[in-house]
CSV table of C-alpha atoms and ligand atoms in Angstrom, one decimal:
chain,number,residue,atom,x,y,z
D,1,MET,CA,11.0,-20.5,17.8
D,2,ILE,CA,10.4,-16.8,18.5
D,3,LYS,CA,7.5,-16.8,21.0
D,4,LYS,CA,7.8,-13.4,22.7
D,5,ALA,CA,7.5,-9.9,21.4
D,6,VAL,CA,7.9,-6.5,22.9
D,7,LEU,CA,5.9,-3.5,21.8
D,8,PRO,CA,7.0,-0.2,23.2
D,9,VAL,CA,3.9,2.1,23.5
D,10,ALA,CA,4.7,4.5,26.3
D,11,GLY,CA,5.5,7.5,24.2
D,12,PHE,CA,3.5,10.7,24.6
D,13,GLY,CA,2.6,10.9,20.9
D,14,THR,CA,3.0,14.7,20.9
D,15,ARG,CA,3.0,14.9,17.1
D,16,PHE,CA,-0.7,13.8,17.2
D,17,LEU,CA,-2.0,16.4,19.7
D,18,PRO,CA,-4.8,17.1,20.4
D,19,ALA,CA,-5.9,13.7,19.2
D,20,SER,CA,-3.4,11.9,21.5
D,21,LYS,CA,-4.5,13.9,24.6
D,22,ALA,CA,-7.1,11.4,25.8
D,23,ILE,CA,-6.6,8.6,23.3
D,24,PRO,CA,-3.1,6.9,23.0
D,25,LYS,CA,-1.6,7.6,19.6
D,26,GLU,CA,-1.4,3.8,19.1
D,27,MET,CA,-5.1,3.5,19.4
D,28,LEU,CA,-5.8,5.9,16.6
D,29,PRO,CA,-7.4,3.9,13.7
D,30,ILE,CA,-6.2,3.3,10.2
D,31,ILE,CA,-9.7,2.8,8.7
D,32,ASP,CA,-11.3,0.7,11.4
D,33,LYS,CA,-8.4,-0.9,13.3
D,34,PRO,CA,-6.1,0.8,15.9
D,35,LEU,CA,-2.6,1.2,14.6
D,36,VAL,CA,-1.2,-1.0,17.4
D,37,GLN,CA,-3.4,-4.0,16.3
D,38,TYR,CA,-1.6,-4.2,13.0
D,39,ALA,CA,1.7,-4.9,14.8
D,40,VAL,CA,0.0,-7.3,17.3
D,41,GLU,CA,-1.5,-9.3,14.4
D,42,GLU,CA,1.8,-9.4,12.5
D,43,ALA,CA,3.3,-10.9,15.7
D,44,ILE,CA,0.6,-13.4,16.3
D,45,ASN,CA,0.5,-14.5,12.6
D,46,ASN,CA,4.1,-15.4,13.0
D,47,GLY,CA,3.7,-17.7,16.0
D,48,ILE,CA,4.3,-15.2,18.9
D,49,ASN,CA,2.2,-16.1,21.9
D,50,GLU,CA,3.4,-13.7,24.5
D,51,ILE,CA,3.1,-9.9,23.9
D,52,ILE,CA,4.7,-7.5,26.3
D,53,PHE,CA,3.5,-3.9,26.1
D,54,ILE,CA,5.9,-1.3,27.6
D,55,THR,CA,3.3,1.2,28.4
D,56,SER,CA,2.0,3.8,30.9
D,57,PRO,CA,-1.0,3.8,33.2
D,58,GLU,CA,-2.6,6.6,31.1
D,59,LYS,CA,-2.8,4.2,28.2
D,60,TYR,CA,-5.3,1.9,29.9
D,61,SER,CA,-7.4,1.8,26.7
D,62,ILE,CA,-4.7,-0.4,25.0
D,63,LYS,CA,-5.2,-3.0,27.8
D,64,LYS,CA,-9.0,-2.7,27.4
D,65,HIS,CA,-8.7,-3.2,23.7
D,66,PHE,CA,-6.8,-6.5,23.9
D,67,LYS,CA,-9.1,-7.9,26.7
D,68,LYS,CA,-12.1,-10.0,25.8
D,69,ASN,CA,-15.4,-8.2,25.9
D,70,LYS,CA,-17.7,-11.0,26.7
D,71,GLU,CA,-20.8,-8.9,27.5
D,72,LEU,CA,-20.8,-7.1,24.1
D,73,GLU,CA,-20.0,-10.4,22.3
D,74,LEU,CA,-23.1,-11.9,23.9
D,75,LYS,CA,-25.2,-8.9,22.8
D,76,LEU,CA,-23.9,-9.0,19.3
D,77,ASN,CA,-24.5,-12.8,19.0
D,78,LYS,CA,-28.1,-12.4,20.4
D,79,SER,CA,-28.9,-9.8,17.8
D,80,GLY,CA,-27.5,-12.0,15.0
D,81,LYS,CA,-24.3,-10.0,14.4
D,82,MET,CA,-22.0,-12.9,14.7
D,83,GLY,CA,-19.5,-11.4,12.2
D,84,LEU,CA,-18.9,-8.4,14.4
D,85,ALA,CA,-18.2,-10.6,17.4
D,86,GLY,CA,-15.2,-11.9,15.5
D,87,LYS,CA,-13.9,-8.4,15.1
D,88,LEU,CA,-14.6,-7.6,18.7
D,89,ASN,CA,-12.8,-10.6,20.2
D,90,PRO,CA,-10.6,-12.1,17.5
D,91,GLU,CA,-10.2,-15.8,17.9
D,92,LYS,CA,-6.4,-15.6,17.4
D,93,PHE,CA,-6.1,-13.4,20.5
D,94,ASN,CA,-7.3,-16.3,22.7
D,95,LYS,CA,-4.0,-18.2,22.7
D,96,VAL,CA,-2.0,-15.1,23.5
D,97,LYS,CA,-0.8,-13.8,26.8
D,98,PHE,CA,-0.6,-10.0,27.0
D,99,TYR,CA,1.6,-8.3,29.6
D,100,TYR,CA,1.5,-4.6,30.5
D,101,ILE,CA,4.6,-3.1,32.1
D,102,ASN,CA,4.7,0.5,33.1
D,103,GLN,CA,7.6,2.6,32.0
D,104,GLU,CA,7.7,5.4,34.6
D,105,GLN,CA,10.1,7.6,32.8
D,106,GLN,CA,10.5,8.2,29.1
D,107,ASN,CA,14.2,7.6,28.7
D,108,GLY,CA,14.3,6.2,25.2
D,109,LEU,CA,13.7,3.0,23.3
D,110,GLY,CA,16.6,1.1,24.9
D,111,HIS,CA,15.2,2.0,28.4
D,112,ALA,CA,11.8,0.8,27.3
D,113,ILE,CA,13.1,-2.6,26.1
D,114,LEU,CA,15.0,-3.1,29.3
D,115,HIS,CA,11.7,-3.3,31.2
D,116,ALA,CA,10.9,-6.6,29.4
D,117,GLU,CA,14.0,-8.5,30.6
D,118,ARG,CA,12.3,-10.5,33.4
D,119,ILE,CA,9.6,-11.8,31.0
D,120,ILE,CA,11.9,-12.5,28.1
D,121,GLY,CA,14.3,-14.5,30.2
D,122,LYS,CA,16.9,-16.4,28.2
D,123,ASN,CA,15.0,-16.4,24.9
D,124,PRO,CA,15.4,-14.6,21.6
D,125,PHE,CA,12.6,-12.2,21.1
D,126,ALA,CA,11.0,-9.8,18.6
D,127,ILE,CA,10.5,-6.0,18.9
D,128,LEU,CA,7.8,-4.4,16.9
D,129,LEU,CA,7.5,-0.6,16.9
D,130,PRO,CA,3.8,-0.1,16.1
D,131,ASP,CA,4.4,3.3,14.4
D,132,ASP,CA,5.9,1.4,11.5
D,133,LEU,CA,3.2,-0.3,9.5
D,134,PHE,CA,4.3,-2.8,6.9
D,135,ILE,CA,2.3,-4.3,4.0
D,136,SER,CA,3.8,-7.2,2.2
D,137,THR,CA,2.9,-10.7,1.0
D,138,LYS,CA,5.5,-12.1,3.4
D,139,SER,CA,5.3,-10.0,6.6
D,140,CYS,CA,8.4,-8.1,7.8
D,141,LEU,CA,8.6,-10.2,10.9
D,142,GLU,CA,8.5,-13.4,8.8
D,143,GLN,CA,11.3,-12.1,6.7
D,144,LEU,CA,13.4,-11.6,9.9
D,145,ILE,CA,12.4,-15.0,11.3
D,146,GLU,CA,13.7,-16.7,8.1
D,147,VAL,CA,17.2,-15.1,8.6
D,148,TYR,CA,17.2,-15.8,12.3
D,149,SER,CA,16.5,-19.5,11.7
D,150,LYS,CA,19.6,-19.7,9.5
D,151,GLU,CA,22.0,-17.5,11.4
D,152,LYS,CA,20.8,-17.9,15.1
D,153,SER,CA,22.0,-14.3,15.5
D,154,SER,CA,20.1,-11.0,16.1
D,155,VAL,CA,18.6,-9.6,12.9
D,156,ILE,CA,17.2,-6.2,12.1
D,157,ALA,CA,14.9,-5.0,9.3
D,158,VAL,CA,16.3,-2.2,7.2
D,159,ASN,CA,15.2,-0.3,4.2
D,160,GLU,CA,16.7,2.3,1.8
D,161,ILE,CA,16.2,5.9,2.8
D,162,ASP,CA,17.2,9.0,1.0
D,163,ASP,CA,19.9,11.4,2.3
D,164,GLU,CA,17.3,14.0,3.3
D,165,ASN,CA,15.6,11.7,5.8
D,166,ILE,CA,18.4,9.5,7.0
D,167,HIS,CA,19.0,11.5,10.1
D,168,LYS,CA,15.6,10.2,11.5
D,169,TYR,CA,16.8,6.6,11.8
D,170,GLY,CA,19.4,4.2,13.1
D,171,VAL,CA,21.7,3.4,10.1
D,172,ILE,CA,23.9,0.3,9.6
D,173,SER,CA,27.3,0.0,8.2
D,174,PRO,CA,26.9,-3.1,6.0
D,175,GLY,CA,29.5,-5.9,5.8
D,176,ASN,CA,29.3,-9.2,3.9
D,177,ASN,CA,26.2,-10.0,2.0
D,178,ILE,CA,25.3,-13.6,2.8
D,179,SER,CA,22.4,-15.1,0.8
D,180,GLY,CA,19.8,-12.4,1.3
D,181,SER,CA,21.0,-11.0,4.6
D,182,ILE,CA,23.8,-8.5,5.4
D,183,GLU,CA,26.2,-8.9,8.2
D,184,ILE,CA,26.2,-5.6,10.2
D,185,ASP,CA,29.7,-4.1,10.8
D,186,ASP,CA,28.4,-1.1,12.8
D,187,ILE,CA,25.3,0.8,13.6
D,188,ILE,CA,24.7,4.5,14.4
D,189,GLU,CA,21.7,6.3,15.8
D,190,LYS,CA,20.3,9.2,13.8
D,191,PRO,CA,23.5,10.3,11.9
D,192,SER,CA,23.7,13.4,9.7
D,193,SER,CA,23.6,12.6,6.0
D,194,GLU,CA,27.4,13.2,6.0
D,195,GLU,CA,28.0,10.8,8.9
D,196,ALA,CA,25.7,8.1,7.7
D,197,PRO,CA,27.7,4.9,6.8
D,198,SER,CA,25.0,3.8,4.2
D,199,ASN,CA,21.5,4.5,3.1
D,200,LEU,CA,20.2,1.4,5.0
D,201,ALA,CA,18.0,2.6,7.9
D,202,VAL,CA,16.6,0.5,10.7
D,203,CYS,CA,12.8,0.1,10.4
D,204,GLY,CA,10.7,-0.9,13.3
D,205,ARG,CA,11.2,-4.7,13.5
D,206,TYR,CA,14.0,-6.6,15.3
D,207,ILE,CA,14.8,-10.1,16.5
D,208,LEU,CA,17.3,-9.9,19.2
D,209,ASN,CA,19.1,-12.4,21.3
D,210,TYR,CA,18.6,-12.0,25.1
D,211,SER,CA,22.3,-11.0,25.4
D,212,ILE,CA,21.1,-7.5,24.3
D,213,PHE,CA,20.0,-6.9,28.0
D,214,LYS,CA,23.6,-7.1,29.2
D,215,HIS,CA,24.5,-4.4,26.7
D,216,LEU,CA,21.4,-2.3,27.4
D,217,LYS,CA,22.4,-2.2,31.1
D,218,SER,CA,25.8,-0.7,30.3
D,219,THR,CA,24.6,1.7,27.7
D,220,GLU,CA,24.9,5.3,28.8
D,221,PHE,CA,22.4,8.1,28.2
D,222,ASP,CA,23.0,9.8,24.9
D,223,LYS,CA,23.2,13.6,24.4
D,224,SER,CA,19.4,13.8,24.2
D,225,GLY,CA,19.1,12.1,27.6
D,226,GLU,CA,17.9,8.7,26.2
D,227,ILE,CA,19.2,5.1,26.3
D,228,GLN,CA,19.3,4.1,22.7
D,229,LEU,CA,18.7,0.5,21.6
D,230,THR,CA,21.0,1.3,18.7
D,231,ASP,CA,23.9,2.0,21.1
D,232,ALA,CA,23.3,-1.3,22.8
D,233,ILE,CA,23.3,-3.2,19.5
D,234,ARG,CA,26.5,-1.4,18.7
D,235,SER,CA,28.0,-2.8,21.9
D,236,LEU,CA,26.6,-6.3,21.2
D,237,LEU,CA,28.4,-6.2,17.8
D,238,LYS,CA,31.7,-6.2,19.6
D,239,GLU,CA,30.9,-9.7,21.0
D,240,GLU,CA,28.6,-11.4,18.5
D,241,LYS,CA,27.4,-11.2,15.0
D,242,ALA,CA,24.2,-9.5,14.0
D,243,PHE,CA,22.5,-9.3,10.6
D,244,ALA,CA,20.3,-6.9,8.7
D,245,LYS,CA,17.5,-7.9,6.2
D,246,ILE,CA,16.4,-5.5,3.6
D,247,TYR,CA,12.7,-5.5,4.0
D,248,ASP,CA,10.8,-6.4,0.9
D,249,GLY,CA,7.4,-4.6,0.9
D,250,GLU,CA,5.7,-1.4,1.6
D,251,LYS,CA,6.3,0.6,4.8
D,252,PHE,CA,4.3,3.5,6.3
D,253,ASP,CA,5.7,5.7,9.0
D,254,CYS,CA,2.6,6.3,11.0
D,255,GLY,CA,4.5,8.2,13.6
D,256,SER,CA,4.2,11.2,11.3
D,257,LYS,CA,1.0,12.8,10.1
D,258,ASP,CA,1.7,12.4,6.4
D,259,GLY,CA,2.7,8.8,6.9
D,260,PHE,CA,-0.4,8.2,8.9
D,261,VAL,CA,-2.6,9.7,6.2
D,262,HIS,CA,-0.6,7.8,3.5
D,263,ALA,CA,-1.3,4.5,5.3
D,264,THR,CA,-5.0,5.4,5.6
D,265,ILE,CA,-5.4,6.1,1.9
D,266,ALA,CA,-3.3,3.0,0.9
D,267,LEU,CA,-5.4,0.7,3.1
D,268,ALA,CA,-8.6,2.3,2.0
D,269,LEU,CA,-7.8,1.6,-1.6
D,270,ARG,CA,-7.3,-2.0,-0.7
D,271,ASP,CA,-10.5,-2.4,1.3
D,272,GLU,CA,-13.0,-3.9,-1.0
D,273,SER,CA,-16.0,-2.5,0.9
D,274,ILE,CA,-14.9,1.1,0.3
D,275,SER,CA,-12.2,1.2,-2.4
D,276,GLU,CA,-14.4,2.1,-5.3
D,277,ASN,CA,-15.9,5.0,-3.4
D,278,ILE,CA,-12.5,6.2,-2.2
D,279,LYS,CA,-11.1,6.2,-5.7
D,280,LYS,CA,-14.0,8.4,-6.8
D,281,ILE,CA,-13.5,10.8,-3.9
D,282,ILE,CA,-9.8,11.1,-4.5
D,283,LYS,CA,-10.4,11.7,-8.2
D,284,ASP,CA,-12.9,14.4,-7.4
D,285,LEU,CA,-10.5,16.1,-4.9
D,286,VAL,CA,-7.4,16.1,-7.1
U,301,G1P,C1,13.6,4.4,16.6
U,301,G1P,C2,15.0,3.9,16.6
U,301,G1P,C3,15.7,4.1,15.3
U,301,G1P,C4,14.9,3.4,14.2
U,301,G1P,C5,13.4,3.9,14.2
U,301,G1P,C6,12.5,3.2,13.3
U,301,G1P,O1,13.6,5.8,16.5
U,301,G1P,O2,15.8,4.5,17.6
U,301,G1P,O3,17.0,3.5,15.3
U,301,G1P,O4,15.4,3.7,12.9
U,301,G1P,O5,12.9,3.8,15.5
U,301,G1P,O6,11.2,3.7,13.2
U,301,G1P,P1,12.4,6.7,16.8
U,301,G1P,O7,11.5,6.7,15.6
U,301,G1P,O8,11.7,6.2,18.0
U,301,G1P,O9,12.9,8.1,17.0
């Protein structure tokens, strides 16, 4: 039902300089997989078969990463390393069409999403912000798809955030709670803890109806000079319902250094090939 997903990856990644000078931040690995691939796999595992990257020409390596490398696959197969070929060119990527649209100016998340309008057409679509890495039995996107199937309205993943950090997120004003999902009364981008209407912050997964594009087009630049997706959703709420789903699982904010390291440790502890060693290393260090 949801077949298309947008992944905004054009940001400069300044928090990760100098690592992000020549390598896109999204290509930095958590263990042995680039951060962006976790979001791409989450999308594909949930039936998405068109992935639209909103990117920049400098980030060519993202395109290279999702393109089949037949030459190396052949070499690996010849030398008996068939297992590695599956990592190099995952089978599940074969059925997916990847698009790369350049965002010339960095004018915010809303501005980035607007670039996908032509390819999305009149379809509902997912947005995955690759900085947010989710680990759960049922993926975050799957949890949203379940709500979308029932409500046929836009749905956004939220999680509880403490007062101290709420100013970093979009925050919803919750309305009625309807069997596992919450009707959104209002939404505000990066409020102070005093202004925040709740402790439910938007995390990086959305399913939106295409009507969002109409609202994005009439959304004005905010005081930081950006077109905010949150402001467009706020405008959409005046015309149609939208829902929030409290995400059930773990979330790592890999847009920050501590979140990135946290995700690396958490995934290392779950990787059978290294976990025992990592446990020993941590024990020795602490
Ligand atoms: C963006 C959104 C914000 C959301 C956040 C989730 O902010 O604008 O509403 O809560 O992603 O990660 P950014 O992190 O790009 O500043």
